């Protein structure tokens, strides 16, 4: 019953994508995988400490982006694997087709089912353990991601989202990060209460929203050997583009995005400001009203008249609608993310610059 | 009528000829005339009938429908038609006054009342009636009862006579022609007064006609030169016609036969006439005619000028009174009469030096009789002339400015000015300073907005030989500038009312500005301090002020003072209500903002069309000025987050231009300016020039200036200069150095000019460059921040405001949400770090690329140290410390720019 409900829920949010979870349970409903189910139950309480990523998964993701994604468009796909002790091993993945306006009636669920069934036939891990997504200059902290990751994690506790940054990768350093929602955030999302009070009570901040899971990329021994072999053959120049500063274009883009986020943040703060001002104003009014009421009642009592009938205060003073704060939180998270990126980028480049300066001075 | 009299050279022949000529022509001609001449009843009737035909036909038609409705007992219809009938009857009141109430009308009233009473009595029938009809019946019954009270006698008479031919009458209404004719007869038979009155009237008419025509001739000989005979005789003739007409109804005779006509009698009569003034039932036209005839009688009997002047005063006053409400304007014939009257009055005043007039002379201290003492007459000619001037404005306001009529009316302006001039002469000798100020202001008001072409031509030294004699004559007159100067200075010195002086100053400035005397105009404006307190003035003065400012702005533009022009026009143009502010038309607004009354008032304030300032010219001047200022400014501050717009309106136009999905060649003036701006943005002055100055724009705007060629040259020059500036701002980052020779070629400016422009830019720190004298090149310094740096600055700006906002929340809550917001602060610190790093990085990179590391290495080292320090401490910062990095950061930025 529950799975059915979830299924519907996800279908309604087709645009925001997540590879459907229903498949997991759907798959289990067939008799073919009772063992997996048991295994899952067994490790249900233990949290995954580390992520083992098979190199073919990395290559597949990169390939997927290169072939289908361009610009700020993102590509997504499903991760398949197993939970072994405190490791989550991701052994395979398959991409998710891009959504276009034309094929609105495309059935994701059907597609996933088919895919997983087919993979199972060729004896590949067919257990759903998360999903991946590409990102544009590190802007991935969004409501959509939160929602889908929540539904994943709600269903499969171990599931992670793998963020692949193609731009950084193109600059020479592979950027793959695995994130999970923190238990705190899971609770909040379960409550679906994003009012300031609730968030305050939960004592959650943007830095506690996501936890990163360390990634270890595993190669088979054969591949390792091949790599060693290749490294010997390649020349030095190919290997190290030591002083390449890459472009400041990256910085500009990041700054621009950062600025947009800051603007959003500002707006949110202003909104919140007005809300709290309204609230306090109303509180005052309420207070005054109550005081007046008690005074009047006291007077009436002294005159021997019956006190005024009680009125519903909450009806008279409807508290203003508190602005949802989750978006603000996400924006803060995103800003943090950008800042980290920029910092990382610049600190590397600064180092290079100083090196270059020293070299020049030396020459 | 003049065509009848024009041929007559003397009075005898005129009289005879008119009698001969008119009788046969009467049926086709003006009926007034025929009424005057002929005593043949048949003839008169025929003519009158044609005049009333239309009205009566309307009435009979309505009556017919009422009778039909009566037949089918449709009370609602009956009521409706009856109301219409009443209205129609009111409309034809003038004719009814002349003819008496038509019998058919009375008959209907009587019948209808009977019929209604009958219906009312018939309870059975009433019950059967539907609700609507019953209601209509009761209302109609009440109405007709009330209405018939006015015609009680007539109705009674009708019922008494009890026409035998009643049935015939009621059926024959279809033949309106016949009925109208018979009505005429019946009216006579039935209204006993009428037949008696008619012969008497005609008798009088005849005598009056004779008298007045002879006196008229006398007047002519006396007053008018030979050249004005036509108009004079025309107007007085018209007067006669009216006198006789009205006299026949209201006042059969002016004086009893044989009364000795002397001053007291005339004055008494005059007062008698004046007493009726303002009363409800008075026929104002008739009153004017009475006064006229009184004037002629007085003139005839040689009662002296005093009484004549007095009567003339009253004639003019009653002419002004003719229109009961303020909004209506004088009819052309009334206006003509008024002008002539004032002219005559002035003639008399000029001729006879011994007449004293004034408002302050009491009624009983007047001396009107001929005696040794000078005449003393109560009245104020100045007020009359002022009122005349206002009436003239009103006429101009109410005439369609694009019609021939307007041009014709405008021709009277000369006449008005003539009168004002004459009065001015008169006042200069006789009036008090206050009065002189007032008349001077009138004169100024008629002068200030006119461009003095003669003076202009003279100043250019172009004495064309082809000029006609008249032109020659005209050009001998004083320069309007001299006149303005003289009059205004008198007012400045003598005037004690603030308003006249303010108006005079404004007119003076306007006149200066119109004639391109920019400095005088500006100085006068600044010295008068009008800008400070004009908002306390009344709306007409404010309109004048607005007009003056606009003219000042346009003047500045012509002189090439773009900034001044822009400033002067900014207020008017930025409101978007230039039309309204200049009193040149009302904006379409909904009725909530302005009720009918206000609208009327506003309409009265409008400036007549011939004084309008061309709004398109105004807007074009403004937009072009804004373009010349804004485009270089935009180029200079491309990355400045706090950049202010110089002109909102100009930006609006630009945006409108950008929103266009398809950009065709410009059509309107605005599109031209927008297209030119775009060209200028690229530093392409040639395209800009071709958009601003071309056939279309010339005909629309530039040709409206008196010194077109000079203005265009100035404009080209400005475009070149500003394009050069824009070019340097936009593309300086591309150049390491640029030769001034090249620039001068590109913009077709002389090298010294280019040199001066660039020097100015360098001095103002707009352009980071230096001039290399020997090679004549500009060497760029490249200290402008790169786009990355700019962006970092912008971000810092934004973060500043974010911190402020956040702090405000913090203040409000006083730590209630402290934990939560502290984290917010922390987020910002992280981002501040980031910017800081970026900045250092960008800075370093710049230095690195330039290969010039003079004393930059050190700077950046210290910075990096600081940054690292900050990195360490940033994890535990208090809210108040949040500002620190920001301040520090700004300091750095400033520091960098010093180098």
PDB file of N, CA and C in Angstrom, chain B residues 526-593:
ATOM      1  N   UNK B 526      17.601  83.091 -12.119  1.00  0.00           N
ATOM      2  CA  UNK B 526      18.295  82.787 -10.870  1.00  0.00           C
ATOM      3  C   UNK B 526      18.137  83.920  -9.871  1.00  0.00           C
ATOM      4  N   UNK B 527      18.200  85.136 -10.381  1.00  0.00           N
ATOM      5  CA  UNK B 527      18.129  86.276  -9.464  1.00  0.00           C
ATOM      6  C   UNK B 527      16.743  86.423  -8.855  1.00  0.00           C
ATOM      7  N   UNK B 528      15.744  86.056  -9.626  1.00  0.00           N
ATOM      8  CA  UNK B 528      14.378  86.261  -9.133  1.00  0.00           C
ATOM      9  C   UNK B 528      14.009  85.254  -8.051  1.00  0.00           C
ATOM     10  N   UNK B 529      14.783  84.169  -7.940  1.00  0.00           N
ATOM     11  CA  UNK B 529      14.500  83.110  -6.963  1.00  0.00           C
ATOM     12  C   UNK B 529      13.090  82.556  -7.117  1.00  0.00           C
ATOM     13  N   UNK B 530      12.637  82.548  -8.331  1.00  0.00           N
ATOM     14  CA  UNK B 530      11.273  82.078  -8.550  1.00  0.00           C
ATOM     15  C   UNK B 530      11.143  80.592  -8.284  1.00  0.00           C
ATOM     16  N   UNK B 531      12.254  79.884  -8.520  1.00  0.00           N
ATOM     17  CA  UNK B 531      12.175  78.430  -8.372  1.00  0.00           C
ATOM     18  C   UNK B 531      11.832  78.024  -6.948  1.00  0.00           C
ATOM     19  N   UNK B 532      12.184  78.916  -6.013  1.00  0.00           N
ATOM     20  CA  UNK B 532      11.973  78.550  -4.609  1.00  0.00           C
ATOM     21  C   UNK B 532      10.511  78.615  -4.205  1.00  0.00           C
ATOM     22  N   UNK B 533       9.818  79.589  -4.762  1.00  0.00           N
ATOM     23  CA  UNK B 533       8.472  79.780  -4.227  1.00  0.00           C
ATOM     24  C   UNK B 533       7.369  79.732  -5.270  1.00  0.00           C
ATOM     25  N   UNK B 534       7.714  79.179  -6.416  1.00  0.00           N
ATOM     26  CA  UNK B 534       6.684  79.149  -7.454  1.00  0.00           C
ATOM     27  C   UNK B 534       5.550  78.211  -7.072  1.00  0.00           C
ATOM     28  N   UNK B 535       5.839  77.255  -6.209  1.00  0.00           N
ATOM     29  CA  UNK B 535       4.769  76.305  -5.866  1.00  0.00           C
ATOM     30  C   UNK B 535       3.651  76.958  -5.060  1.00  0.00           C
ATOM     31  N   UNK B 536       3.908  78.192  -4.577  1.00  0.00           N
ATOM     32  CA  UNK B 536       2.842  78.871  -3.854  1.00  0.00           C
ATOM     33  C   UNK B 536       1.964  79.711  -4.778  1.00  0.00           C
ATOM     34  N   UNK B 537       2.373  79.805  -6.020  1.00  0.00           N
ATOM     35  CA  UNK B 537       1.633  80.673  -6.925  1.00  0.00           C
ATOM     36  C   UNK B 537       0.361  79.981  -7.403  1.00  0.00           C
ATOM     37  N   UNK B 538      -0.515  80.768  -8.030  1.00  0.00           N
ATOM     38  CA  UNK B 538      -1.762  80.162  -8.536  1.00  0.00           C
ATOM     39  C   UNK B 538      -1.469  79.433  -9.860  1.00  0.00           C
ATOM     40  N   UNK B 539      -2.332  78.512 -10.207  1.00  0.00           N
ATOM     41  CA  UNK B 539      -2.048  77.654 -11.356  1.00  0.00           C
ATOM     42  C   UNK B 539      -1.693  78.380 -12.669  1.00  0.00           C
ATOM     43  N   UNK B 540      -2.399  79.440 -13.047  1.00  0.00           N
ATOM     44  CA  UNK B 540      -2.000  80.078 -14.305  1.00  0.00           C
ATOM     45  C   UNK B 540      -0.550  80.567 -14.276  1.00  0.00           C
ATOM     46  N   UNK B 541      -0.137  81.101 -13.137  1.00  0.00           N
ATOM     47  CA  UNK B 541       1.251  81.560 -13.034  1.00  0.00           C
ATOM     48  C   UNK B 541       2.191  80.365 -13.091  1.00  0.00           C
ATOM     49  N   UNK B 542       1.783  79.277 -12.484  1.00  0.00           N
ATOM     50  CA  UNK B 542       2.623  78.078 -12.547  1.00  0.00           C
ATOM     51  C   UNK B 542       2.750  77.579 -13.973  1.00  0.00           C
ATOM     52  N   UNK B 543       1.660  77.652 -14.676  1.00  0.00           N
ATOM     53  CA  UNK B 543       1.726  77.236 -16.085  1.00  0.00           C
ATOM     54  C   UNK B 543       2.704  78.132 -16.832  1.00  0.00           C
ATOM     55  N   UNK B 544       2.603  79.420 -16.555  1.00  0.00           N
ATOM     56  CA  UNK B 544       3.525  80.353 -17.197  1.00  0.00           C
ATOM     57  C   UNK B 544       4.960  80.018 -16.821  1.00  0.00           C
ATOM     58  N   UNK B 545       5.145  79.676 -15.555  1.00  0.00           N
ATOM     59  CA  UNK B 545       6.480  79.296 -15.101  1.00  0.00           C
ATOM     60  C   UNK B 545       6.976  78.069 -15.849  1.00  0.00           C
ATOM     61  N   UNK B 546       6.106  77.088 -15.972  1.00  0.00           N
ATOM     62  CA  UNK B 546       6.502  75.885 -16.698  1.00  0.00           C
ATOM     63  C   UNK B 546       6.871  76.198 -18.130  1.00  0.00           C
ATOM     64  N   UNK B 547       6.048  77.032 -18.729  1.00  0.00           N
ATOM     65  CA  UNK B 547       6.337  77.413 -20.118  1.00  0.00           C
ATOM     66  C   UNK B 547       7.708  78.082 -20.201  1.00  0.00           C
ATOM     67  N   UNK B 548       7.952  78.936 -19.221  1.00  0.00           N
ATOM     68  CA  UNK B 548       9.221  79.650 -19.222  1.00  0.00           C
ATOM     69  C   UNK B 548      10.390  78.688 -19.060  1.00  0.00           C
ATOM     70  N   UNK B 549      10.244  77.759 -18.125  1.00  0.00           N
ATOM     71  CA  UNK B 549      11.330  76.794 -17.913  1.00  0.00           C
ATOM     72  C   UNK B 549      11.606  76.016 -19.186  1.00  0.00           C
ATOM     73  N   UNK B 550      10.552  75.598 -19.817  1.00  0.00           N
ATOM     74  CA  UNK B 550      10.705  74.816 -21.034  1.00  0.00           C
ATOM     75  C   UNK B 550      11.413  75.646 -22.098  1.00  0.00           C
ATOM     76  N   UNK B 551      10.970  76.878 -22.219  1.00  0.00           N
ATOM     77  CA  UNK B 551      11.585  77.733 -23.227  1.00  0.00           C
ATOM     78  C   UNK B 551      13.067  77.956 -22.893  1.00  0.00           C
ATOM     79  N   UNK B 552      13.322  78.066 -21.608  1.00  0.00           N
ATOM     80  CA  UNK B 552      14.697  78.257 -21.150  1.00  0.00           C
ATOM     81  C   UNK B 552      15.537  77.045 -21.535  1.00  0.00           C
ATOM     82  N   UNK B 553      14.958  75.868 -21.301  1.00  0.00           N
ATOM     83  CA  UNK B 553      15.670  74.641 -21.645  1.00  0.00           C
ATOM     84  C   UNK B 553      15.946  74.563 -23.133  1.00  0.00           C
ATOM     85  N   UNK B 554      14.965  74.890 -23.908  1.00  0.00           N
ATOM     86  CA  UNK B 554      15.152  74.820 -25.359  1.00  0.00           C
ATOM     87  C   UNK B 554      16.211  75.822 -25.792  1.00  0.00           C
ATOM     88  N   UNK B 555      16.182  76.975 -25.150  1.00  0.00           N
ATOM     89  CA  UNK B 555      17.179  78.000 -25.459  1.00  0.00           C
ATOM     90  C   UNK B 555      18.581  77.482 -25.146  1.00  0.00           C
ATOM     91  N   UNK B 556      18.709  76.868 -23.955  1.00  0.00           N
ATOM     92  CA  UNK B 556      20.017  76.331 -23.571  1.00  0.00           C
ATOM     93  C   UNK B 556      20.483  75.307 -24.594  1.00  0.00           C
ATOM     94  N   UNK B 557      19.559  74.502 -25.045  1.00  0.00           N
ATOM     95  CA  UNK B 557      19.900  73.492 -26.036  1.00  0.00           C
ATOM     96  C   UNK B 557      20.421  74.146 -27.315  1.00  0.00           C
ATOM     97  N   UNK B 558      19.736  75.189 -27.747  1.00  0.00           N
ATOM     98  CA  UNK B 558      20.172  75.872 -28.968  1.00  0.00           C
ATOM     99  C   UNK B 558      21.564  76.443 -28.801  1.00  0.00           C
ATOM    100  N   UNK B 559      21.855  76.838 -27.583  1.00  0.00           N
ATOM    101  CA  UNK B 559      23.168  77.419 -27.331  1.00  0.00           C
ATOM    102  C   UNK B 559      24.227  76.348 -27.098  1.00  0.00           C
ATOM    103  N   UNK B 560      23.803  75.097 -27.109  1.00  0.00           N
ATOM    104  CA  UNK B 560      24.763  74.014 -26.931  1.00  0.00           C
ATOM    105  C   UNK B 560      25.053  73.700 -25.488  1.00  0.00           C
ATOM    106  N   UNK B 561      24.221  74.215 -24.593  1.00  0.00           N
ATOM    107  CA  UNK B 561      24.441  73.907 -23.181  1.00  0.00           C
ATOM    108  C   UNK B 561      23.536  72.748 -22.795  1.00  0.00           C
ATOM    109  N   UNK B 562      24.050  71.576 -23.103  1.00  0.00           N
ATOM    110  CA  UNK B 562      23.213  70.382 -23.024  1.00  0.00           C
ATOM    111  C   UNK B 562      22.793  70.105 -21.588  1.00  0.00           C
ATOM    112  N   UNK B 563      23.722  70.249 -20.709  1.00  0.00           N
ATOM    113  CA  UNK B 563      23.418  69.916 -19.323  1.00  0.00           C
ATOM    114  C   UNK B 563      22.344  70.839 -18.761  1.00  0.00           C
ATOM    115  N   UNK B 564      22.496  72.123 -19.050  1.00  0.00           N
ATOM    116  CA  UNK B 564      21.490  73.081 -18.586  1.00  0.00           C
ATOM    117  C   UNK B 564      20.136  72.763 -19.195  1.00  0.00           C
ATOM    118  N   UNK B 565      20.174  72.435 -20.471  1.00  0.00           N
ATOM    119  CA  UNK B 565      18.921  72.119 -21.144  1.00  0.00           C
ATOM    120  C   UNK B 565      18.254  70.940 -20.469  1.00  0.00           C
ATOM    121  N   UNK B 566      19.064  69.936 -20.197  1.00  0.00           N
ATOM    122  CA  UNK B 566      18.511  68.732 -19.573  1.00  0.00           C
ATOM    123  C   UNK B 566      17.934  69.048 -18.206  1.00  0.00           C
ATOM    124  N   UNK B 567      18.664  69.819 -17.441  1.00  0.00           N
ATOM    125  CA  UNK B 567      18.186  70.149 -16.099  1.00  0.00           C
ATOM    126  C   UNK B 567      16.895  70.949 -16.131  1.00  0.00           C
ATOM    127  N   UNK B 568      16.838  71.875 -17.075  1.00  0.00           N
ATOM    128  CA  UNK B 568      15.650  72.716 -17.139  1.00  0.00           C
ATOM    129  C   UNK B 568      14.429  71.897 -17.539  1.00  0.00           C
ATOM    130  N   UNK B 569      14.638  70.910 -18.399  1.00  0.00           N
ATOM    131  CA  UNK B 569      13.488  70.168 -18.911  1.00  0.00           C
ATOM    132  C   UNK B 569      13.142  68.956 -18.064  1.00  0.00           C
ATOM    133  N   UNK B 570      14.062  68.608 -17.175  1.00  0.00           N
ATOM    134  CA  UNK B 570      13.903  67.348 -16.432  1.00  0.00           C
ATOM    135  C   UNK B 570      12.570  67.284 -15.688  1.00  0.00           C
ATOM    136  N   UNK B 571      12.269  68.368 -14.976  1.00  0.00           N
ATOM    137  CA  UNK B 571      11.066  68.337 -14.138  1.00  0.00           C
ATOM    138  C   UNK B 571       9.810  68.141 -14.968  1.00  0.00           C
ATOM    139  N   UNK B 572       9.760  68.880 -16.049  1.00  0.00           N
ATOM    140  CA  UNK B 572       8.554  68.815 -16.873  1.00  0.00           C
ATOM    141  C   UNK B 572       8.430  67.445 -17.517  1.00  0.00           C
ATOM    142  N   UNK B 573       9.551  66.958 -18.037  1.00  0.00           N
ATOM    143  CA  UNK B 573       9.472  65.727 -18.806  1.00  0.00           C
ATOM    144  C   UNK B 573       9.344  64.492 -17.916  1.00  0.00           C
ATOM    145  N   UNK B 574       9.972  64.538 -16.756  1.00  0.00           N
ATOM    146  CA  UNK B 574       9.967  63.318 -15.952  1.00  0.00           C
ATOM    147  C   UNK B 574       8.584  63.028 -15.403  1.00  0.00           C
ATOM    148  N   UNK B 575       7.758  64.048 -15.307  1.00  0.00           N
ATOM    149  CA  UNK B 575       6.425  63.792 -14.781  1.00  0.00           C
ATOM    150  C   UNK B 575       5.570  63.064 -15.801  1.00  0.00           C
ATOM    151  N   UNK B 576       5.944  63.167 -17.061  1.00  0.00           N
ATOM    152  CA  UNK B 576       5.134  62.535 -18.103  1.00  0.00           C
ATOM    153  C   UNK B 576       3.821  63.258 -18.352  1.00  0.00           C
ATOM    154  N   UNK B 577       3.699  64.457 -17.794  1.00  0.00           N
ATOM    155  CA  UNK B 577       2.446  65.188 -17.984  1.00  0.00           C
ATOM    156  C   UNK B 577       2.716  66.554 -18.607  1.00  0.00           C
ATOM    157  N   UNK B 578       3.714  66.578 -19.457  1.00  0.00           N
ATOM    158  CA  UNK B 578       4.142  67.868 -20.002  1.00  0.00           C
ATOM    159  C   UNK B 578       2.965  68.640 -20.574  1.00  0.00           C
ATOM    160  N   UNK B 579       2.103  67.893 -21.236  1.00  0.00           N
ATOM    161  CA  UNK B 579       0.968  68.520 -21.883  1.00  0.00           C
ATOM    162  C   UNK B 579       0.122  69.289 -20.862  1.00  0.00           C
ATOM    163  N   UNK B 580      -0.124  68.635 -19.773  1.00  0.00           N
ATOM    164  CA  UNK B 580      -0.968  69.243 -18.754  1.00  0.00           C
ATOM    165  C   UNK B 580      -0.242  70.392 -18.065  1.00  0.00           C
ATOM    166  N   UNK B 581       1.028  70.170 -17.769  1.00  0.00           N
ATOM    167  CA  UNK B 581       1.782  71.176 -17.030  1.00  0.00           C
ATOM    168  C   UNK B 581       1.941  72.451 -17.833  1.00  0.00           C
ATOM    169  N   UNK B 582       1.950  72.333 -19.135  1.00  0.00           N
ATOM    170  CA  UNK B 582       2.106  73.519 -19.962  1.00  0.00           C
ATOM    171  C   UNK B 582       0.756  74.116 -20.333  1.00  0.00           C
ATOM    172  N   UNK B 583      -0.297  73.518 -19.835  1.00  0.00           N
ATOM    173  CA  UNK B 583      -1.622  74.034 -20.146  1.00  0.00           C
ATOM    174  C   UNK B 583      -1.952  73.905 -21.610  1.00  0.00           C
ATOM    175  N   UNK B 584      -1.538  72.795 -22.189  1.00  0.00           N
ATOM    176  CA  UNK B 584      -1.781  72.641 -23.618  1.00  0.00           C
ATOM    177  C   UNK B 584      -2.725  71.486 -23.909  1.00  0.00           C
ATOM    178  N   UNK B 585      -3.474  71.120 -22.926  1.00  0.00           N
ATOM    179  CA  UNK B 585      -4.431  70.044 -23.159  1.00  0.00           C
ATOM    180  C   UNK B 585      -4.604  69.250 -21.899  1.00  0.00           C
ATOM    181  N   UNK B 586      -5.697  68.560 -21.819  1.00  0.00           N
ATOM    182  CA  UNK B 586      -5.970  67.776 -20.626  1.00  0.00           C
ATOM    183  C   UNK B 586      -5.586  66.342 -20.894  1.00  0.00           C
ATOM    184  N   UNK B 587      -5.079  65.711 -19.869  1.00  0.00           N
ATOM    185  CA  UNK B 587      -4.771  64.295 -20.014  1.00  0.00           C
ATOM    186  C   UNK B 587      -6.053  63.509 -19.809  1.00  0.00           C
ATOM    187  N   UNK B 588      -6.101  62.378 -20.455  1.00  0.00           N
ATOM    188  CA  UNK B 588      -7.263  61.520 -20.245  1.00  0.00           C
ATOM    189  C   UNK B 588      -7.128  60.903 -18.862  1.00  0.00           C
ATOM    190  N   UNK B 589      -8.073  61.214 -18.045  1.00  0.00           N
ATOM    191  CA  UNK B 589      -8.029  60.596 -16.728  1.00  0.00           C
ATOM    192  C   UNK B 589      -9.428  60.166 -16.365  1.00  0.00           C
ATOM    193  N   UNK B 590      -9.496  59.249 -15.447  1.00  0.00           N
ATOM    194  CA  UNK B 590     -10.840  58.815 -15.089  1.00  0.00           C
ATOM    195  C   UNK B 590     -11.505  59.859 -14.206  1.00  0.00           C
ATOM    196  N   UNK B 591     -12.782  59.727 -14.105  1.00  0.00           N
ATOM    197  CA  UNK B 591     -13.542  60.768 -13.452  1.00  0.00           C
ATOM    198  C   UNK B 591     -13.335  60.802 -11.940  1.00  0.00           C
ATOM    199  N   UNK B 592     -12.750  59.746 -11.413  1.00  0.00           N
ATOM    200  CA  UNK B 592     -12.564  59.741  -9.967  1.00  0.00           C
ATOM    201  C   UNK B 592     -11.572  60.814  -9.543  1.00  0.00           C
ATOM    202  N   UNK B 593     -10.576  60.991 -10.408  1.00  0.00           N
ATOM    203  CA  UNK B 593      -9.549  61.953 -10.042  1.00  0.00           C
ATOM    204  C   UNK B 593     -10.008  63.377 -10.278  1.00  0.00           C
TER     205      UNK B 593
END
